[in-house]
Amino acid sequence: MDTVLGALLAPEIFPYAAAGALVLVLALGFNGAPLWLWSLFLVGVATGFGLPVVAIGVLVAILAIFNIPPIRKALVSSGVMATMKALKLIPKISETERTALEAGVVWMEAELFSGRPDFKKMMDQPFGKLSAEEKDFIDNDLEELCALIDDWKFWKTKEMQAEVFDFIKRKKLLGMIIPKEYGGLGFSHTAHSMILQKISSRSIPASITIMVPNSLGPAELLNHYGTQAQKDKYLSRLADGSEIPCFGLTEPMAGSDAGSLTSTGVLFKGEDGRLKMRLNWRKRWITLASISTIIGLAFRLKDPEGLLGGEEDLGITCALIPSNTPGVELGERHDPLGVPFHNCPMEGHDVVVDAEDCIIGGVAKAGEGWQMLMESLGAGRGISLPAQSAGGNKMISRVVSNHATIRKQFGMSIGKFEGVEEPMARIAANTYMTESMSQYVLSALDQGIAPPVVTAMAKYYCTEMARETIKDGMDVLGGAGISMGPRNLIATGWVAIPISVTVEGANILTRTLMIFGQGALRAHPFAFKEVDAIDNNDLGGFDKAFWGHIGHIVRNLFRSVVLSWTRGFFGSSPVGGPAKRYFKKLAWTSASFAILADLAMGLLGGQLKAKQKLTGRLADIMGYMFIATSVLKKFEADGAKKEHEALFHLTMQTIFHRIQEAFDGIFANLDVPVIGLFFKGPVLWWSKINSMASAPKDALGQAAVRSLLDDPSVREVLSRGIYLPKDPTEAMGRLEQAYDAIKKAQPIEKKVKKAIRARTLPKKPVFAILDEAVTAGVITAEEKAVIAEAEKLRYDAIQVDSFTQEEYLPGGMSKDDDKIVTPQPHEVA
């Protein structure tokens, strides 16, 4: 043995032996070697270095304790569990939080939380495809609806035109999610999303009117939880618009904290011997309430007489209440920033209904409303709001790219100015992200998977990127963006965007409390199991989860260090080409995030809920990792086209830059004694010099914007599925016509400019010397006509709406009749 030890310590051998041992340690840690393999390694090292037999025996005995579960539970895990309970290291979870955590399922977010994501599995998730029926509906019926909508009239009168609402009902757009057997359209989630995207690109109030009955509401709840009698009674009538639904959840004292509902229902036995409920409620911000015929209601149900044989407080319950029931008060409206959709307060006083008929799912489902709500919120968060955001962003991308081509200043299109390129690059990247994320989330929903953390991320990040996009769009359009009227396609989006970020859970709380707060327990492979085991005093379950968690930490610590030092070199990628390096970088991010999340949970324990700036940054890392996955999937699904590469690189670099900012923010603000100083010092310093990504280079943003302005394929990918009217008197039709004419004229215009530079023609604006250009033989008469037509259309397209005093009166009505006046542009010299 001494001979072996001496050989290892020899100067000419030791560096190689040490290096070999280090490589072996890194390999074991990086690949997540099981405890027994680590134990063999340690015993081998001890033996190789000639430790006494007694010492080796002690080491083996200690390792045996940790490797034999019954012994480990008795001697180690029981003490650890008791200590964690005594020090309150595990956050206390309320019943409403537990219901939320147990609702739905975990999907691909768990891969990102693992620190070792299975990218092949993540890329194998299928993007949804439209059926022939769905495609025909979108291409024809929906196109007809969009053409029928006069959004300017909608805004000025504050009411949807009767013929539009009749069309919506007749085509069963309020029943997209209702199965065909009940008379609904029975469309897929993908079709549902694409319909809302197209409608959103035409009219925000119309999209809200359609999306609400198809997200959280009576139809969604009846589909999943209703009794057969309830389905038979209501679904067909909801499908054809005979019944107009609303859903009452939010209250003056219960907004984002929906668990604090004060609306009540009290069970009692009626004179006919049947169970009745006496309901009292006061709700607000309820869409469609003032025109509803059936109310979905969330309330806290009480059973003071023990009629159901259980506790008095049965919990949150959902019921359907006909709007004409005595005691129901409807009719008033809120004014949500002037956006003309029905958003209303709603009250009920001593409203008496039959319990079995009205409780969704019957009396057997009394008290299960919170679980119903948690399992059903995915439609609004995962489909409606991301679709509305994606549709809006696509429309803005198209409008802005048209405008930046058409509008000239200082003799050239404004899209060529770097100051304009900067916001346009953000518009392009955000549009690509929202479209990718929306599609990827639909992949889960179309497979029957409802992941609440993923849908919360989709709602938050899509609506926030929509807010950023509309701001940038307004900056590019300038005066054309602030002049309201039928020619202005984006001002109404500017007005309405705060609504999207507020509904279905306020974005501030969604980011700081839900995405990481819920995601940390849901997506982590061991955290919720530990919490559950401690709550249930399950030592066996705790032992398995805790030591699995320790192994998870060790593996991710090694992976984070190795991938950080090699900048992701040893990360895996399921593809080659441009996407390969981003998969490797995502592997690096996942490992670093996983170890940082464990560190935050371990150091802060139950205090983590209150550290919302920290949890918000952790949510950003998690969210942008998911967005990166979505973009990678979309780029590969679209064929990894060469012409899309500038847009793809811009988007991915934007994502990793935002992730880097979140990491640095955590390192700089981790206020934990001693360890916090380490992160604010060496870790932050290393993060700065070894960052995952800096902000995208100006040249890359320029290349992406050039492709958006000039490449039909990129314009298509960033505006696919929006409404593009063919009528040149429509605002978008006018822009499209002018854009096409200008693109056709550009090669001819270049010939004229070349002649000006050669002094063949005088230095004047191109449109002012067309006759001279023809005379000089620079262009033909036909080419002159092309430029002249382009300039005529350019001039028309840049006009903005103006009104006479009479037309500008409240409501936008002419004094002489009840017609909306569509103003003509007033030319200004």
PDB file of N, CA, C and O in Angstrom, residues 379-413:
ATOM      1  N   ALA A 379     -57.394  28.488 -19.609  1.00  0.00           N
ATOM      2  CA  ALA A 379     -57.932  28.970 -20.895  1.00  0.00           C
ATOM      3  C   ALA A 379     -57.641  30.449 -21.075  1.00  0.00           C
ATOM      4  O   ALA A 379     -57.186  30.885 -22.135  1.00  0.00           O
ATOM      5  N   GLY A 380     -57.927  31.241 -20.034  1.00  0.00           N
ATOM      6  CA  GLY A 380     -57.663  32.669 -20.141  1.00  0.00           C
ATOM      7  C   GLY A 380     -56.182  32.973 -20.153  1.00  0.00           C
ATOM      8  O   GLY A 380     -55.699  33.795 -20.933  1.00  0.00           O
ATOM      9  N   ARG A 381     -55.453  32.319 -19.273  1.00  0.00           N
ATOM     10  CA  ARG A 381     -54.022  32.618 -19.143  1.00  0.00           C
ATOM     11  C   ARG A 381     -53.200  31.996 -20.261  1.00  0.00           C
ATOM     12  O   ARG A 381     -52.187  32.553 -20.669  1.00  0.00           O
ATOM     13  N   GLY A 382     -53.605  30.834 -20.735  1.00  0.00           N
ATOM     14  CA  GLY A 382     -52.795  30.126 -21.714  1.00  0.00           C
ATOM     15  C   GLY A 382     -53.225  30.319 -23.151  1.00  0.00           C
ATOM     16  O   GLY A 382     -52.441  30.074 -24.067  1.00  0.00           O
ATOM     17  N   ILE A 383     -54.483  30.740 -23.360  1.00  0.00           N
ATOM     18  CA  ILE A 383     -54.980  30.896 -24.733  1.00  0.00           C
ATOM     19  C   ILE A 383     -55.360  32.346 -25.002  1.00  0.00           C
ATOM     20  O   ILE A 383     -54.759  33.010 -25.850  1.00  0.00           O
ATOM     21  N   SER A 384     -56.342  32.867 -24.302  1.00  0.00           N
ATOM     22  CA  SER A 384     -56.959  34.142 -24.666  1.00  0.00           C
ATOM     23  C   SER A 384     -55.985  35.310 -24.636  1.00  0.00           C
ATOM     24  O   SER A 384     -55.814  36.020 -25.637  1.00  0.00           O
ATOM     25  N   LEU A 385     -55.347  35.537 -23.498  1.00  0.00           N
ATOM     26  CA  LEU A 385     -54.480  36.711 -23.372  1.00  0.00           C
ATOM     27  C   LEU A 385     -53.196  36.580 -24.184  1.00  0.00           C
ATOM     28  O   LEU A 385     -52.773  37.557 -24.817  1.00  0.00           O
ATOM     29  N   PRO A 386     -52.548  35.406 -24.223  1.00  0.00           N
ATOM     30  CA  PRO A 386     -51.414  35.280 -25.153  1.00  0.00           C
ATOM     31  C   PRO A 386     -51.823  35.469 -26.612  1.00  0.00           C
ATOM     32  O   PRO A 386     -51.089  36.075 -27.392  1.00  0.00           O
ATOM     33  N   ALA A 387     -53.000  34.950 -26.982  1.00  0.00           N
ATOM     34  CA  ALA A 387     -53.462  35.124 -28.367  1.00  0.00           C
ATOM     35  C   ALA A 387     -53.728  36.589 -28.664  1.00  0.00           C
ATOM     36  O   ALA A 387     -53.352  37.100 -29.731  1.00  0.00           O
ATOM     37  N   GLN A 388     -54.371  37.278 -27.736  1.00  0.00           N
ATOM     38  CA  GLN A 388     -54.632  38.702 -27.933  1.00  0.00           C
ATOM     39  C   GLN A 388     -53.321  39.478 -28.041  1.00  0.00           C
ATOM     40  O   GLN A 388     -53.176  40.369 -28.885  1.00  0.00           O
ATOM     41  N   SER A 389     -52.341  39.114 -27.211  1.00  0.00           N
ATOM     42  CA  SER A 389     -51.034  39.782 -27.249  1.00  0.00           C
ATOM     43  C   SER A 389     -50.313  39.494 -28.558  1.00  0.00           C
ATOM     44  O   SER A 389     -49.761  40.406 -29.192  1.00  0.00           O
ATOM     45  N   ALA A 390     -50.302  38.222 -28.959  1.00  0.00           N
ATOM     46  CA  ALA A 390     -49.621  37.854 -30.199  1.00  0.00           C
ATOM     47  C   ALA A 390     -50.284  38.519 -31.399  1.00  0.00           C
ATOM     48  O   ALA A 390     -49.608  39.041 -32.293  1.00  0.00           O
ATOM     49  N   GLY A 391     -51.623  38.512 -31.433  1.00  0.00           N
ATOM     50  CA  GLY A 391     -52.326  39.150 -32.540  1.00  0.00           C
ATOM     51  C   GLY A 391     -52.055  40.635 -32.601  1.00  0.00           C
ATOM     52  O   GLY A 391     -51.827  41.208 -33.681  1.00  0.00           O
ATOM     53  N   GLY A 392     -52.049  41.281 -31.429  1.00  0.00           N
ATOM     54  CA  GLY A 392     -51.753  42.711 -31.391  1.00  0.00           C
ATOM     55  C   GLY A 392     -50.331  43.007 -31.824  1.00  0.00           C
ATOM     56  O   GLY A 392     -50.077  43.953 -32.593  1.00  0.00           O
ATOM     57  N   ASN A 393     -49.370  42.216 -31.339  1.00  0.00           N
ATOM     58  CA  ASN A 393     -47.971  42.436 -31.707  1.00  0.00           C
ATOM     59  C   ASN A 393     -47.750  42.230 -33.208  1.00  0.00           C
ATOM     60  O   ASN A 393     -46.995  42.967 -33.851  1.00  0.00           O
ATOM     61  N   LYS A 394     -48.387  41.214 -33.760  1.00  0.00           N
ATOM     62  CA  LYS A 394     -48.252  40.967 -35.203  1.00  0.00           C
ATOM     63  C   LYS A 394     -48.819  42.139 -36.002  1.00  0.00           C
ATOM     64  O   LYS A 394     -48.230  42.572 -37.008  1.00  0.00           O
ATOM     65  N   MET A 395     -49.960  42.631 -35.561  1.00  0.00           N
ATOM     66  CA  MET A 395     -50.567  43.756 -36.274  1.00  0.00           C
ATOM     67  C   MET A 395     -49.650  44.979 -36.189  1.00  0.00           C
ATOM     68  O   MET A 395     -49.434  45.683 -37.192  1.00  0.00           O
ATOM     69  N   ILE A 396     -49.079  45.232 -35.011  1.00  0.00           N
ATOM     70  CA  ILE A 396     -48.172  46.377 -34.863  1.00  0.00           C
ATOM     71  C   ILE A 396     -46.927  46.185 -35.721  1.00  0.00           C
ATOM     72  O   ILE A 396     -46.456  47.141 -36.369  1.00  0.00           O
ATOM     73  N   SER A 397     -46.383  44.974 -35.761  1.00  0.00           N
ATOM     74  CA  SER A 397     -45.220  44.710 -36.615  1.00  0.00           C
ATOM     75  C   SER A 397     -45.521  45.053 -38.064  1.00  0.00           C
ATOM     76  O   SER A 397     -44.698  45.654 -38.769  1.00  0.00           O
ATOM     77  N   ARG A 398     -46.710  44.677 -38.510  1.00  0.00           N
ATOM     78  CA  ARG A 398     -47.079  44.921 -39.907  1.00  0.00           C
ATOM     79  C   ARG A 398     -47.296  46.421 -40.157  1.00  0.00           C
ATOM     80  O   ARG A 398     -46.805  46.977 -41.147  1.00  0.00           O
ATOM     81  N   VAL A 399     -48.020  47.073 -39.241  1.00  0.00           N
ATOM     82  CA  VAL A 399     -48.287  48.500 -39.397  1.00  0.00           C
ATOM     83  C   VAL A 399     -46.974  49.287 -39.381  1.00  0.00           C
ATOM     84  O   VAL A 399     -46.736  50.161 -40.222  1.00  0.00           O
ATOM     85  N   VAL A 400     -46.126  48.974 -38.403  1.00  0.00           N
ATOM     86  CA  VAL A 400     -44.882  49.729 -38.249  1.00  0.00           C
ATOM     87  C   VAL A 400     -43.936  49.495 -39.425  1.00  0.00           C
ATOM     88  O   VAL A 400     -43.294  50.426 -39.915  1.00  0.00           O
ATOM     89  N   SER A 401     -43.842  48.245 -39.895  1.00  0.00           N
ATOM     90  CA  SER A 401     -42.951  47.983 -41.036  1.00  0.00           C
ATOM     91  C   SER A 401     -43.476  48.665 -42.286  1.00  0.00           C
ATOM     92  O   SER A 401     -42.694  49.178 -43.110  1.00  0.00           O
ATOM     93  N   ASN A 402     -44.789  48.717 -42.439  1.00  0.00           N
ATOM     94  CA  ASN A 402     -45.368  49.466 -43.558  1.00  0.00           C
ATOM     95  C   ASN A 402     -45.066  50.960 -43.429  1.00  0.00           C
ATOM     96  O   ASN A 402     -44.585  51.609 -44.362  1.00  0.00           O
ATOM     97  N   HIS A 403     -45.364  51.501 -42.250  1.00  0.00           N
ATOM     98  CA  HIS A 403     -45.190  52.939 -42.031  1.00  0.00           C
ATOM     99  C   HIS A 403     -43.728  53.355 -42.179  1.00  0.00           C
ATOM    100  O   HIS A 403     -43.428  54.398 -42.787  1.00  0.00           O
ATOM    101  N   ALA A 404     -42.808  52.547 -41.632  1.00  0.00           N
ATOM    102  CA  ALA A 404     -41.381  52.893 -41.690  1.00  0.00           C
ATOM    103  C   ALA A 404     -40.849  52.847 -43.120  1.00  0.00           C
ATOM    104  O   ALA A 404     -39.831  53.464 -43.424  1.00  0.00           O
ATOM    105  N   THR A 405     -41.518  52.118 -43.977  1.00  0.00           N
ATOM    106  CA  THR A 405     -41.153  52.085 -45.403  1.00  0.00           C
ATOM    107  C   THR A 405     -41.773  53.263 -46.143  1.00  0.00           C
ATOM    108  O   THR A 405     -41.135  53.903 -46.993  1.00  0.00           O
ATOM    109  N   ILE A 406     -43.017  53.566 -45.805  1.00  0.00           N
ATOM    110  CA  ILE A 406     -43.775  54.604 -46.530  1.00  0.00           C
ATOM    111  C   ILE A 406     -43.334  56.006 -46.132  1.00  0.00           C
ATOM    112  O   ILE A 406     -43.126  56.871 -46.989  1.00  0.00           O
ATOM    113  N   ARG A 407     -43.190  56.220 -44.840  1.00  0.00           N
ATOM    114  CA  ARG A 407     -42.897  57.562 -44.327  1.00  0.00           C
ATOM    115  C   ARG A 407     -41.454  57.961 -44.637  1.00  0.00           C
ATOM    116  O   ARG A 407     -40.518  57.217 -44.310  1.00  0.00           O
ATOM    117  N   LYS A 408     -41.270  59.116 -45.256  1.00  0.00           N
ATOM    118  CA  LYS A 408     -39.934  59.613 -45.586  1.00  0.00           C
ATOM    119  C   LYS A 408     -39.628  60.881 -44.798  1.00  0.00           C
ATOM    120  O   LYS A 408     -40.513  61.705 -44.565  1.00  0.00           O
ATOM    121  N   GLN A 409     -38.388  61.001 -44.365  1.00  0.00           N
ATOM    122  CA  GLN A 409     -37.876  62.236 -43.794  1.00  0.00           C
ATOM    123  C   GLN A 409     -36.436  62.386 -44.281  1.00  0.00           C
ATOM    124  O   GLN A 409     -35.702  61.387 -44.367  1.00  0.00           O
ATOM    125  N   PHE A 410     -36.048  63.609 -44.569  1.00  0.00           N
ATOM    126  CA  PHE A 410     -34.691  63.878 -45.060  1.00  0.00           C
ATOM    127  C   PHE A 410     -34.356  63.033 -46.287  1.00  0.00           C
ATOM    128  O   PHE A 410     -33.223  62.594 -46.476  1.00  0.00           O
ATOM    129  N   GLY A 411     -35.381  62.763 -47.088  1.00  0.00           N
ATOM    130  CA  GLY A 411     -35.150  62.107 -48.356  1.00  0.00           C
ATOM    131  C   GLY A 411     -35.066  60.592 -48.322  1.00  0.00           C
ATOM    132  O   GLY A 411     -34.795  59.968 -49.353  1.00  0.00           O
ATOM    133  N   MET A 412     -35.296  59.960 -47.150  1.00  0.00           N
ATOM    134  CA  MET A 412     -35.275  58.498 -47.142  1.00  0.00           C
ATOM    135  C   MET A 412     -36.295  57.953 -46.143  1.00  0.00           C
ATOM    136  O   MET A 412     -36.734  58.650 -45.231  1.00  0.00           O
ATOM    137  N   SER A 413     -36.676  56.689 -46.345  1.00  0.00           N
ATOM    138  CA  SER A 413     -37.659  56.043 -45.468  1.00  0.00           C
ATOM    139  C   SER A 413     -37.136  56.030 -44.039  1.00  0.00           C
ATOM    140  O   SER A 413     -35.954  55.760 -43.791  1.00  0.00           O
TER     141      SER A 413
END
